[in-house]
Short mmCIF file of C-alpha atoms in Angstrom, two decimals:
data_model
loop_
_atom_site.label_atom_id
_atom_site.label_comp_id
_atom_site.label_asym_id
_atom_site.label_seq_id
_atom_site.Cartn_x
_atom_site.Cartn_y
_atom_site.Cartn_z
CA MET F 92 -35.10 -52.88 -1.47
CA ARG F 93 -36.60 -56.34 0.16
CA TYR F 94 -36.76 -54.99 3.76
CA GLY F 95 -38.25 -51.56 2.12
CA PHE F 96 -40.70 -53.42 0.63
CA VAL F 97 -41.76 -55.87 3.52
CA ASN F 98 -41.96 -52.73 5.69
CA CYS F 99 -44.44 -51.05 3.08
CA GLY F 100 -46.29 -54.00 3.06
CA LEU F 101 -46.85 -54.28 6.78
CA LEU F 102 -47.52 -50.89 6.78
CA PHE F 103 -50.57 -51.22 4.25
CA PHE F 104 -51.53 -54.60 6.06
CA SER F 105 -52.02 -52.65 9.21
CA HIS F 106 -53.98 -50.13 7.28
CA LEU F 107 -56.40 -52.70 6.35
CA VAL F 108 -56.78 -54.24 9.71
CA VAL F 109 -57.64 -50.72 11.22
CA ALA F 110 -59.90 -50.12 8.71
CA ALA F 111 -61.52 -53.36 9.24
CA PHE F 112 -61.78 -52.70 13.19
CA ASN F 113 -63.27 -49.16 12.24
CA LYS F 114 -65.85 -51.04 10.26
CA ARG F 115 -66.61 -53.32 12.79
CA ASP F 116 -66.97 -50.48 15.40
CA THR F 117 -69.15 -48.18 13.48
CA ASP F 118 -72.82 -47.89 14.94
CA PRO F 119 -75.13 -49.61 12.87
CA SER F 120 -77.99 -47.38 14.78
CA LEU F 121 -76.24 -43.86 13.03
CA GLU F 122 -75.47 -45.91 9.35
CA THR F 123 -76.53 -43.76 6.23
CA LEU F 124 -79.50 -46.06 4.73
CA ILE F 125 -80.87 -44.86 1.57
CA ILE F 126 -84.79 -45.16 1.26
CA PRO F 127 -85.75 -44.52 -2.20
CA LEU F 128 -88.88 -42.45 -3.14
CA ALA F 129 -91.46 -42.59 -5.73
CA LEU F 130 -93.65 -39.72 -7.43
CA ASP F 131 -97.12 -40.27 -8.08
CA ASN F 132 -99.19 -37.80 -10.51
CA THR F 133 -100.76 -36.08 -7.50
CA PRO F 134 -97.79 -35.19 -7.42
CA ARG F 135 -96.73 -36.58 -3.81
CA TYR F 136 -93.55 -38.88 -2.75
CA SER F 137 -94.03 -42.17 -1.24
CA VAL F 138 -92.06 -45.09 0.38
CA ALA F 139 -92.64 -49.06 0.02
CA VAL F 140 -93.99 -50.16 3.42
CA GLY F 141 -94.39 -53.60 4.60
CA MET F 142 -96.64 -54.67 7.71
CA SER F 143 -96.45 -57.90 9.21
CA PRO F 144 -93.32 -58.96 7.78
CA GLY F 145 -93.26 -62.62 7.02
CA PRO F 146 -95.39 -65.02 4.83
CA ASP F 147 -98.23 -62.96 5.43
CA GLN F 148 -96.85 -59.54 4.54
CA GLN F 149 -99.18 -56.73 3.31
CA SER F 150 -97.41 -54.18 1.16
CA PHE F 151 -98.46 -50.71 0.54
CA SER F 152 -97.11 -47.06 -0.74
CA PHE F 153 -97.41 -44.39 1.98
CA VAL F 154 -96.76 -40.75 1.35
CA LEU F 155 -94.33 -38.48 2.95
CA SER F 156 -95.72 -35.90 5.16
CA THR F 157 -93.84 -33.91 7.68
CA GLY F 158 -97.42 -32.20 9.17
CA THR F 159 -98.05 -35.29 11.34
CA GLY F 160 -96.19 -37.81 13.48
CA TYR F 161 -99.06 -40.41 12.76
CA SER F 162 -99.14 -42.97 10.21
CA VAL F 163 -102.04 -44.01 8.16
CA VAL F 164 -103.34 -46.83 6.42
CA ALA F 165 -106.52 -47.59 4.69
CA GLY F 166 -108.65 -50.33 6.35
CA VAL F 167 -110.78 -52.59 4.44
CA ASN F 168 -113.89 -50.97 5.82
CA CYS F 169 -112.84 -47.42 4.92
CA ASP F 170 -115.37 -45.28 3.30
CA ASN F 171 -114.12 -42.98 0.63
CA CYS F 172 -110.77 -44.54 0.26
CA ASP F 173 -111.11 -44.33 -3.66
CA GLY F 174 -110.85 -48.08 -3.83
CA VAL F 175 -106.97 -48.17 -2.74
CA SER F 176 -105.36 -51.29 -1.65
CA SER F 177 -106.53 -51.68 1.97
CA TYR F 178 -105.06 -53.38 5.17
CA ASN F 179 -106.51 -56.34 6.63
CA VAL F 180 -105.94 -56.27 10.57
CA ASN F 181 -107.50 -59.96 10.89
CA GLN F 182 -104.96 -61.15 8.37
CA SER F 183 -102.15 -60.14 10.70
CA THR F 184 -100.32 -62.26 12.92
CA THR F 185 -98.36 -59.18 14.56
CA ALA F 186 -101.05 -56.30 15.10
CA LYS F 187 -101.91 -55.45 18.39
CA GLN F 188 -105.44 -53.76 18.59
CA LEU F 189 -105.50 -50.45 20.62
CA PRO F 190 -108.47 -49.01 22.47
CA ASP F 191 -108.39 -45.57 21.10
CA VAL F 192 -109.69 -43.79 17.87
CA GLN F 193 -107.48 -40.91 16.10
CA SER F 194 -108.04 -38.53 13.37
CA VAL F 195 -105.60 -36.33 11.50
CA SER F 196 -105.81 -33.14 9.06
CA LEU F 197 -103.31 -32.26 6.20
CA LEU F 198 -103.99 -29.50 4.01
CA GLY F 199 -107.77 -29.96 3.31
CA THR F 200 -107.55 -33.73 3.55
CA ASN F 201 -108.50 -36.04 6.61
CA ALA F 202 -108.56 -39.54 7.93
CA SER F 203 -109.77 -41.30 11.11
CA GLY F 204 -110.16 -44.64 12.52
CA SER F 205 -108.79 -47.19 15.61
CA LEU F 206 -105.52 -47.16 16.23
CA ILE F 207 -103.32 -50.27 16.44
CA GLU F 208 -99.61 -51.48 17.18
CA GLU F 209 -97.95 -53.00 14.05
CA ASN F 210 -94.61 -54.57 13.13
CA CYS F 211 -93.51 -52.50 9.88
CA GLN F 212 -90.63 -52.27 7.70
CA LEU F 213 -89.24 -49.84 4.82
CA THR F 214 -87.63 -50.84 1.73
CA GLN F 215 -84.09 -49.60 0.91
CA SER F 216 -82.74 -48.86 -2.08
CA ASN F 217 -80.88 -52.39 -1.89
CA GLY F 218 -84.03 -54.06 -1.44
CA SER F 219 -83.05 -54.79 2.22
CA PRO F 220 -85.52 -53.96 4.69
CA TRP F 221 -85.45 -51.38 7.59
CA PRO F 222 -87.85 -52.84 10.35
CA TYR F 223 -89.41 -50.59 13.20
CA PRO F 224 -91.68 -52.84 15.17
CA ASN F 225 -94.80 -51.99 17.33
CA GLN F 226 -95.39 -48.84 15.48
CA THR F 227 -98.69 -47.13 16.06
CA LEU F 228 -101.02 -46.73 13.04
CA ILE F 229 -104.33 -45.08 12.28
CA VAL F 230 -106.24 -47.64 10.42
CA ALA F 231 -108.74 -45.42 8.20
CA ASN F 232 -112.50 -46.37 8.24
CA THR F 233 -113.38 -43.22 6.49
CA SER F 234 -111.24 -40.61 4.75
CA LEU F 235 -111.44 -37.01 2.76
CA ASN F 236 -109.04 -37.06 -0.69
CA LEU F 237 -106.07 -38.43 1.81
CA PHE F 238 -105.58 -41.50 -0.42
CA SER F 239 -105.21 -41.78 -4.27
CA PRO F 240 -104.71 -44.48 -6.80
CA GLY F 241 -101.50 -46.58 -5.72
CA ILE F 242 -101.39 -44.57 -2.50
CA SER F 243 -102.72 -46.36 0.57
CA GLY F 244 -101.46 -44.31 3.59
CA VAL F 245 -99.28 -41.59 5.15
CA PHE F 246 -95.68 -42.36 6.33
CA GLY F 247 -96.05 -39.67 9.30
CA LEU F 248 -92.49 -37.80 9.65
CA GLY F 249 -94.05 -35.18 12.08
CA THR F 250 -93.44 -34.85 15.82
CA ASN F 251 -97.26 -34.94 16.85
CA GLY F 252 -96.79 -31.57 18.42
CA ARG F 253 -100.59 -30.67 17.73
CA ASN F 254 -101.41 -33.23 20.52
CA GLY F 255 -98.04 -34.17 22.20
CA ASP F 256 -98.29 -37.97 21.57
CA PHE F 257 -94.61 -38.28 20.52
CA SER F 258 -94.91 -41.90 21.38
CA ALA F 259 -96.94 -42.63 18.48
CA THR F 260 -94.18 -41.65 16.10
CA VAL F 261 -91.54 -43.60 14.18
CA PHE F 262 -88.89 -41.43 15.89
CA SER F 263 -89.91 -42.04 19.39
CA GLY F 264 -89.96 -45.94 18.38
CA TRP F 265 -86.17 -45.65 17.14
CA LEU F 266 -85.46 -43.64 20.43
CA SER F 267 -86.77 -46.35 22.85
CA ARG F 268 -84.56 -49.27 20.88
CA ASN F 269 -81.36 -46.89 20.93
CA PRO F 270 -81.46 -45.61 24.75
CA GLY F 271 -78.12 -43.92 24.09
CA LYS F 272 -79.24 -41.82 21.60
CA LYS F 273 -80.86 -38.01 21.89
CA ASN F 274 -82.43 -37.61 18.55
CA PHE F 275 -83.33 -38.91 15.12
CA THR F 276 -81.62 -37.26 12.32
CA TYR F 277 -82.41 -37.73 8.61
CA GLY F 278 -81.63 -36.12 5.30
CA MET F 279 -84.16 -35.50 2.48
CA MET F 280 -83.20 -35.05 -1.07
CA LEU F 281 -86.32 -34.88 -3.46
CA ASN F 282 -86.05 -34.38 -7.22
CA PRO F 283 -88.78 -31.89 -8.86
CA PRO F 284 -92.21 -32.92 -8.72
CA TRP F 285 -93.03 -32.42 -12.30
CA ASN F 286 -92.03 -35.81 -13.28
CA SER F 287 -94.68 -38.14 -12.06
CA GLY F 288 -93.77 -41.80 -12.14
CA ALA F 289 -89.93 -40.79 -12.14
CA ASN F 290 -87.58 -41.32 -9.38
CA GLY F 291 -88.73 -38.93 -6.44
CA GLY F 292 -85.40 -38.53 -4.77
CA VAL F 293 -84.33 -40.35 -1.48
CA LEU F 294 -84.35 -39.97 2.07
CA HIS F 295 -80.99 -40.90 3.88
CA TRP F 296 -82.52 -42.06 6.81
CA GLN F 297 -80.91 -42.50 10.42
CA SER F 298 -77.76 -40.14 9.04
CA PRO F 299 -77.58 -37.59 6.52
CA ASP F 300 -74.97 -38.08 3.98
CA THR F 301 -72.67 -35.27 3.78
CA ALA F 302 -71.50 -36.04 0.26
CA PHE F 303 -74.86 -34.59 -0.95
CA PHE F 304 -74.60 -30.87 0.82
CA GLU F 305 -72.44 -28.00 1.58
CA ASP F 306 -71.11 -27.41 5.03
CA ASN F 307 -72.78 -24.06 5.75
CA VAL F 308 -75.97 -25.67 6.84
CA VAL F 309 -78.40 -23.12 8.71
CA TRP F 310 -80.40 -24.38 11.44
CA LYS F 311 -83.94 -23.40 12.33
CA PRO F 312 -85.92 -24.53 15.36
CA MET F 313 -88.97 -26.17 15.48
CA SER F 314 -91.82 -24.95 17.32
CA ALA F 315 -94.83 -26.47 18.22
CA PHE F 316 -97.90 -25.20 16.11
CA ASN F 317 -100.90 -24.14 18.50
CA SER F 318 -102.89 -23.41 15.54
CA THR F 319 -105.33 -25.15 13.35
CA SER F 320 -105.27 -23.12 10.51
CA LEU F 321 -101.90 -24.77 9.06
CA GLN F 322 -102.66 -27.95 9.95
CA SER F 323 -99.15 -28.95 10.87
CA ASP F 324 -97.27 -30.20 13.91
CA TRP F 325 -94.60 -27.51 13.72
CA PHE F 326 -93.12 -24.49 12.15
CA ILE F 327 -89.81 -22.58 11.85
CA ASN F 328 -89.28 -18.79 11.25
CA MET F 329 -88.46 -17.68 7.67
CA ASP F 330 -86.22 -14.28 7.87
CA SER F 331 -87.34 -12.71 4.94
CA LEU F 332 -88.78 -12.89 1.03
CA SER F 333 -88.41 -10.68 -2.13
CA PHE F 334 -90.18 -11.08 -5.11
CA MET F 335 -89.06 -9.24 -8.33
CA ASN F 336 -91.32 -8.69 -11.39
CA GLY F 337 -89.11 -7.64 -14.51
CA GLY F 338 -86.29 -6.36 -12.47
CA ALA F 339 -88.30 -4.34 -10.09
CA VAL F 340 -88.78 -5.39 -6.55
CA THR F 341 -92.47 -5.54 -6.20
CA VAL F 342 -93.10 -7.35 -2.85
CA SER F 343 -90.83 -7.95 0.31
CA GLN F 344 -91.59 -9.23 3.81
CA SER F 345 -89.17 -9.84 6.62
CA GLY F 346 -88.99 -10.46 10.47
CA GLU F 347 -90.34 -13.68 12.00
CA LEU F 348 -92.66 -15.44 8.87
CA ILE F 349 -94.06 -18.55 10.55
CA THR F 350 -93.49 -21.33 8.03
CA ALA F 351 -94.31 -24.85 7.34
CA VAL F 352 -92.11 -27.19 5.17
CA ASP F 353 -94.13 -30.32 3.85
CA PRO F 354 -93.48 -32.41 0.87
CA PHE F 355 -96.88 -33.75 1.25
CA GLU F 356 -97.85 -30.50 -0.90
CA SER F 357 -96.01 -29.46 -4.24
CA ALA F 358 -96.81 -25.60 -4.18
CA ILE F 359 -95.48 -22.75 -2.29
CA ILE F 360 -98.66 -21.00 -0.42
CA PHE F 361 -98.43 -17.49 0.75
CA PRO F 362 -101.29 -15.60 2.62
CA GLN F 363 -104.02 -14.24 0.22
CA ALA F 364 -102.56 -10.55 0.86
CA ILE F 365 -98.90 -11.49 -0.13
CA ALA F 366 -99.88 -13.62 -3.33
CA GLY F 367 -102.37 -10.96 -4.31
CA ALA F 368 -99.60 -8.33 -4.45
CA ILE F 369 -97.27 -10.63 -6.12
CA TYR F 370 -99.66 -11.64 -8.83
CA GLY F 371 -101.60 -8.06 -9.05
CA GLY F 372 -98.20 -6.83 -10.91
CA ILE F 373 -98.36 -9.29 -13.43
CA ALA F 374 -100.38 -8.12 -16.60
CA GLY F 375 -102.66 -10.78 -17.90
CA SER F 376 -102.65 -13.06 -14.67
CA SER F 377 -105.99 -14.43 -12.89
CA LEU F 378 -107.09 -15.97 -10.11
CA LEU F 379 -108.45 -19.58 -10.86
CA PRO F 380 -111.50 -21.35 -9.50
CA SER F 381 -110.32 -23.13 -6.67
CA LEU F 382 -110.03 -27.15 -7.05
CA THR F 383 -109.31 -27.59 -3.43
CA THR F 384 -110.23 -26.53 -0.05
CA ALA F 385 -106.64 -25.15 0.99
CA SER F 386 -105.43 -23.06 -1.68
CA ASN F 387 -106.09 -21.28 -4.83
CA LYS F 388 -103.91 -20.85 -8.29
CA TRP F 389 -103.14 -18.07 -10.60
CA ALA F 390 -102.91 -18.25 -14.27
CA ILE F 391 -99.97 -16.36 -15.90
CA PRO F 392 -98.65 -15.58 -19.04
CA CYS F 393 -96.32 -18.22 -20.08
CA ASP F 394 -93.44 -15.69 -20.91
CA THR F 395 -93.75 -14.34 -17.70
CA LYS F 396 -90.20 -12.95 -15.90
CA MET F 397 -89.95 -13.24 -12.22
CA SER F 398 -87.89 -14.16 -9.49
CA LEU F 399 -88.48 -14.91 -5.89
CA THR F 400 -85.78 -15.19 -2.95
CA MET F 401 -86.17 -16.51 0.53
CA THR F 402 -83.51 -16.46 3.34
CA PHE F 403 -83.04 -18.34 6.51
CA GLY F 404 -80.58 -16.82 8.47
CA SER F 405 -77.58 -16.78 6.11
CA LEU F 406 -78.70 -18.91 3.25
CA SER F 407 -80.55 -17.38 0.56
CA VAL F 408 -82.78 -19.63 -1.47
CA PRO F 409 -83.16 -17.73 -5.29
CA MET F 410 -85.78 -18.88 -7.67
CA ASP F 411 -86.92 -17.60 -11.02
CA GLU F 412 -89.53 -18.37 -13.90
CA THR F 413 -88.04 -21.89 -14.57
CA THR F 414 -89.24 -22.98 -10.96
CA LEU F 415 -92.11 -20.41 -10.57
CA VAL F 416 -94.04 -20.81 -13.85
CA LEU F 417 -95.58 -24.11 -14.61
CA GLN F 418 -97.04 -24.85 -17.82
CA SER F 419 -99.90 -27.47 -18.02
CA GLY F 420 -100.97 -27.68 -21.91
CA THR F 421 -101.69 -24.44 -23.10
CA VAL F 422 -102.32 -22.65 -19.63
CA CYS F 423 -99.30 -21.61 -17.34
CA VAL F 424 -99.83 -21.40 -13.78
CA GLY F 425 -97.66 -19.87 -10.86
CA THR F 426 -96.20 -22.24 -8.55
CA ILE F 427 -96.69 -19.87 -5.66
CA GLU F 428 -100.16 -20.11 -4.43
CA GLU F 429 -102.57 -18.45 -2.11
CA TRP F 430 -104.46 -19.76 1.03
CA SER F 431 -108.30 -20.21 0.54
CA ASP F 432 -108.83 -19.00 3.86
CA PRO F 433 -107.98 -15.09 4.09
CA GLU F 434 -107.53 -15.41 7.80
CA VAL F 435 -104.38 -17.87 7.46
CA GLU F 436 -101.03 -15.43 7.70
CA GLU F 437 -98.69 -18.63 7.61
CA TYR F 438 -96.18 -19.71 4.82
CA LEU F 439 -96.10 -23.13 3.57
CA LEU F 440 -93.02 -24.22 1.56
CA GLY F 441 -94.02 -27.93 -0.63
CA SER F 442 -91.83 -30.12 -2.77
CA THR F 443 -91.07 -27.24 -5.78
CA PHE F 444 -88.83 -25.52 -2.65
CA ILE F 445 -87.66 -28.48 -1.14
CA SER F 446 -86.55 -29.93 -4.18
CA LEU F 447 -83.89 -26.82 -4.74
CA LEU F 448 -82.17 -27.87 -1.09
CA TYR F 449 -80.94 -30.71 1.00
CA LEU F 450 -82.91 -30.53 3.99
CA ILE F 451 -82.20 -32.27 7.56
CA PHE F 452 -84.38 -32.97 10.04
CA SER F 453 -83.60 -33.40 13.70
CA ILE F 454 -85.95 -34.78 16.05
CA SER F 455 -86.13 -35.37 19.63
CA GLY F 456 -89.47 -34.81 20.96
CA SER F 457 -93.10 -33.62 20.32
CA SER F 458 -91.79 -29.95 20.77
CA GLN F 459 -88.14 -30.25 20.17
CA GLY F 460 -86.34 -30.49 16.78
CA SER F 461 -84.80 -28.44 14.10
CA VAL F 462 -84.66 -28.15 10.61
CA GLY F 463 -81.04 -27.89 8.71
CA PHE F 464 -81.02 -25.97 5.11
CA ALA F 465 -78.23 -26.32 3.03
CA HIS F 466 -77.44 -26.22 -0.54
CA ARG F 467 -76.84 -29.17 -2.54
CA LYS F 468 -73.37 -30.27 -3.76
CA SER F 469 -72.67 -30.13 -7.67
CA PRO F 470 -71.86 -33.60 -8.74
CA ALA F 471 -68.93 -32.33 -10.21
CA LYS F 472 -67.62 -30.29 -6.98
CA LEU F 473 -65.16 -31.66 -4.53
CA SER F 474 -64.06 -30.35 -1.43
CA ALA F 475 -60.45 -29.80 -0.68
CA GLY F 476 -60.38 -32.66 1.58
CA GLN F 477 -61.94 -35.23 -1.15
CA VAL F 478 -59.43 -34.00 -3.47
CA SER F 479 -56.34 -34.37 -1.43
CA GLY F 480 -57.72 -37.97 -0.59
CA ILE F 481 -57.66 -38.88 -4.26
CA VAL F 482 -54.39 -37.48 -4.59
CA LEU F 483 -53.08 -39.16 -2.10
CA GLY F 484 -54.57 -42.38 -2.72
CA SER F 485 -53.44 -42.16 -6.33
CA VAL F 486 -49.58 -41.38 -5.10
CA THR F 487 -50.07 -44.55 -2.67
CA PHE F 488 -51.20 -46.68 -5.31
CA SER F 489 -48.37 -45.48 -7.94
CA VAL F 490 -45.65 -46.10 -5.25
CA LEU F 491 -47.08 -49.77 -4.44
CA LEU F 492 -47.28 -50.52 -7.89
CA VAL F 493 -43.27 -49.43 -8.24
CA LEU F 494 -42.54 -51.58 -5.17
CA GLY F 495 -44.31 -54.33 -6.49
CA PHE F 496 -42.63 -54.29 -10.00
CA PHE F 497 -39.08 -53.87 -8.25
CA TRP F 498 -39.93 -56.58 -5.79
CA TYR F 499 -40.98 -58.92 -8.63
CA ARG F 500 -37.77 -58.42 -10.36
CA HIS F 501 -36.03 -59.10 -7.21
CA CYS F 502 -37.64 -62.22 -6.44
CA ARG F 503 -36.95 -63.69 -10.25
CA LYS F 504 -33.53 -63.04 -10.07
CA GLU F 505 -33.03 -64.81 -6.90
CA ARG F 506 -35.23 -67.46 -8.45
CA GLN F 507 -32.62 -67.93 -11.35
CA LYS F 508 -29.74 -67.77 -9.22
CA ARG F 509 -30.96 -70.88 -7.12
CA VAL F 510 -32.62 -72.77 -10.22
CA LEU F 511 -30.22 -74.21 -12.63
CA PRO F 512 -32.39 -74.96 -15.66
CA SER F 513 -32.21 -78.82 -16.77
CA PRO F 514 -32.44 -78.92 -20.57
CA PHE F 515 -34.62 -81.94 -22.00
CA ILE F 516 -32.74 -83.77 -24.26
CA SER F 517 -34.70 -86.39 -26.40
CA PRO F 518 -33.02 -89.75 -27.01
CA PRO F 519 -30.95 -89.67 -30.10
CA ILE F 520 -32.35 -92.28 -32.76
CA SER F 521 -31.45 -93.49 -36.01
CA PRO F 522 -34.14 -94.56 -38.78
CA ASN F 523 -32.88 -97.93 -38.97
CA HIS F 524 -33.29 -99.00 -35.28
CA GLN F 525 -36.47 -99.01 -33.25
CA GLY F 526 -37.16 -100.04 -29.94
CA SER F 527 -38.93 -99.00 -26.89
CA LEU F 528 -37.97 -97.01 -23.61
CA ASP F 529 -37.96 -98.26 -20.34
CA VAL F 530 -40.64 -97.22 -17.63
CA ASN F 531 -38.43 -93.92 -16.40
CA GLN F 532 -37.57 -93.04 -19.87
CA GLU F 533 -41.47 -93.17 -20.79
CA ALA F 534 -42.43 -90.94 -18.00
CA THR F 535 -39.64 -88.47 -18.91
CA ALA F 536 -40.57 -88.82 -22.69
CA ALA F 537 -44.32 -88.23 -22.07
CA SER F 538 -45.22 -91.92 -23.81
CA THR F 539 -43.63 -91.03 -26.90
CA SER F 540 -42.12 -93.78 -28.97
CA PHE F 541 -38.95 -93.39 -30.11
CA ALA F 542 -36.48 -95.20 -32.42
CA LEU F 543 -33.04 -96.44 -30.64
CA SER F 544 -29.74 -96.05 -32.43
CA SER F 545 -27.21 -98.71 -31.72
CA SER F 546 -24.82 -96.32 -33.48
CA PHE F 547 -25.25 -93.67 -30.95
CA ASN F 548 -22.34 -92.79 -29.11
CA ARG F 549 -22.75 -91.55 -25.50
CA ASN F 550 -19.45 -89.44 -25.92
CA ASP F 551 -21.50 -87.40 -28.57
CA LEU F 552 -23.07 -86.01 -25.28
CA VAL F 553 -21.08 -84.14 -22.24
CA LEU F 554 -23.80 -83.34 -19.54
CA MET F 555 -22.76 -82.06 -15.96
CA SER F 556 -24.60 -82.37 -12.62
CA PRO F 557 -27.13 -79.68 -12.89
CA HIS F 558 -26.96 -79.35 -9.31
CA SER F 559 -23.52 -78.32 -9.18
CA ASP F 560 -22.87 -74.65 -8.56
CA SER F 561 -19.47 -74.65 -10.56
CA ARG F 562 -20.29 -76.27 -13.77
CA GLU F 563 -22.58 -75.44 -16.57
CA ILE F 564 -24.15 -77.73 -19.31
CA MET F 565 -23.15 -77.77 -23.03
CA ALA F 566 -24.66 -80.38 -25.30
CA ALA F 567 -23.82 -81.28 -28.62
CA LEU F 568 -25.81 -83.70 -30.71
CA PRO F 569 -25.64 -84.45 -34.40
CA SER F 570 -28.83 -82.91 -36.22
CA SER F 571 -29.71 -86.50 -37.55
CA VAL F 572 -30.54 -88.05 -34.58
CA TYR F 573 -33.55 -85.89 -33.57
CA THR F 574 -36.53 -87.74 -35.60
CA ILE F 575 -39.90 -88.04 -33.56
CA LEU F 576 -41.80 -91.14 -34.70
CA ARG F 577 -45.51 -91.40 -34.47
CA PRO F 578 -47.56 -94.34 -34.23
CA ASN F 579 -47.77 -96.30 -37.68
CA HIS F 580 -45.31 -93.89 -39.11
CA THR F 581 -42.01 -94.78 -40.64
CA PRO F 582 -39.71 -91.89 -40.62
CA ALA F 583 -37.48 -90.64 -43.40
CA GLU F 584 -33.78 -90.87 -42.95
CA SER F 585 -31.95 -87.47 -42.35
CA SER F 586 -29.87 -86.47 -45.26
CA PHE F 587 -27.51 -84.90 -42.68
CA ARG F 588 -26.95 -88.34 -40.73
CA ASP F 589 -23.51 -88.58 -42.15
CA ILE F 590 -22.44 -85.24 -41.91
CA PRO F 591 -20.24 -84.61 -38.48
CA PRO F 592 -21.10 -81.78 -36.02
CA PRO F 593 -19.45 -78.67 -37.11
CA TYR F 594 -18.99 -77.78 -33.80
CA SER F 595 -17.25 -78.75 -30.28
CA HIS F 596 -18.50 -78.57 -26.83
CA PRO F 597 -15.77 -78.06 -24.26
CA VAL F 598 -16.81 -78.07 -20.65
CA THR F 599 -15.18 -75.61 -18.01
CA ASN F 600 -15.50 -75.51 -14.15
CA ALA F 601 -14.99 -71.74 -14.39
CA ILE F 602 -18.05 -70.67 -16.24
CA THR F 603 -20.41 -68.36 -14.58
CA ARG F 604 -24.44 -68.74 -14.48
CA GLN F 605 -24.66 -65.50 -16.72
CA ALA F 606 -22.59 -67.23 -19.27
CA LEU F 607 -25.13 -69.93 -19.71
CA ARG F 608 -27.74 -67.76 -21.04
CA ALA F 609 -25.26 -66.18 -23.50
CA GLN F 610 -24.19 -69.43 -24.71
CA LYS F 611 -27.29 -71.08 -24.85
CA SER F 612 -27.32 -70.33 -28.90
CA GLN F 613 -24.38 -72.56 -28.99
CA ALA F 614 -26.32 -75.80 -28.94
CA THR F 615 -28.16 -76.25 -31.97
CA PHE F 616 -30.80 -78.99 -32.37
CA GLN F 617 -32.10 -79.62 -35.57
CA THR F 618 -35.01 -82.27 -36.30
CA ASP F 619 -35.97 -84.03 -39.22
CA ILE F 620 -39.62 -84.58 -39.00
CA THR F 621 -41.71 -85.96 -41.95
CA PRO F 622 -45.44 -84.84 -41.94
CA ALA F 623 -47.96 -87.16 -41.41
#
């Protein structure tokens, strides 16, 4: 048993050592970092960005957009920036002014300004920073509807495929700091866009978290966009869509449907012809006046039943009225919108769509990248490997617990065999005689004063050496001699003083240690203690 437990312990220790080395060897550049997202009332998703980290750091909230690779911040001299918190380049100790001026357009919004390089950092969910130094940003001095209260910038997650300036993206900076890596990959998991001010979801930065999505990921390659109508750096091909109203298919499309995916917009935007066909089949629907220059909304009855399914390769994304009908007060609108420009033939899938899936973005250049579509894992659904791990861990813990119990029992028995207990026997006293113990007796009796009896006979005690392996200790004392004295206290004389002990105390060399525990009850010590 001893050697089995030792071997098990060595095996467990070696496992810990291997785990420690594996942790040490983990590439920090591929560690999954959790970047929390906030959701405002526009509704858009934002991250916390610090610029010029240090005592003079300037902190802002930047909205996410996969449509541009440029990051944008409102400058102190910005016109039409809606009075948002602005970045002051003169207060930065790390900013580098660049000679160029750049503009960016996103779904009916735009901004322009000078370019700088600045040290920046994202805030992780644990409060730690993720630094990305020498990042190129546009310091906006003019803007149209790009910023909103509490939002001072754009965190560009695009490729800059529209102008080929990949070096200005956050991905280019990471790849230059990690020369052995070929691409930057991250996961996006958004919460639905309808609860403003709530938790918006997370980015699994540097590496997707496999615990949150199913294994059957469908990958779609990015293509650089060569049209200004969609105002996006890249697009993918959606394979088909099918819309049903009341159980009957009313609209379907298939083929290479040019599609952009961007959380900057919450809606699902279709070409006018497709959106018109969808809402034309819904009784009581009507086109609402446009509130933006990019898209139009449709009002529909709140009890409308409908469904939409979009496919990407082998992955189907079904939606019903719980997603497609949005109530705003007493009015309901469809989350499927149409482009204001009838010439636009592309599709845009915003956060309403993105929040249904787990998306994986892998970026390696301005025209090189791909998007992975995966269904999310249910929190209660575990894979076979996870179940096996839980079972194996439980069994291992149980085995170690049982072995530990037997090892404890074994050690206890060995200790009892080696150490013979030495009973503490108080010196007998008589109430008629009182004295003091010597120094050694005081240490043994814990500085307690006792009365010494001149009539005490040492023959009343039979004590054998506690270190003898062949002898046991038997003790028999008159019950009258165990009266503990307290300071300024006169003990009462025991009424049993003259009664002889009704027992004997034989000593034998043949008695075993096991007999000692059985015979401990033979020595009866009685005390007469008078309460103070």
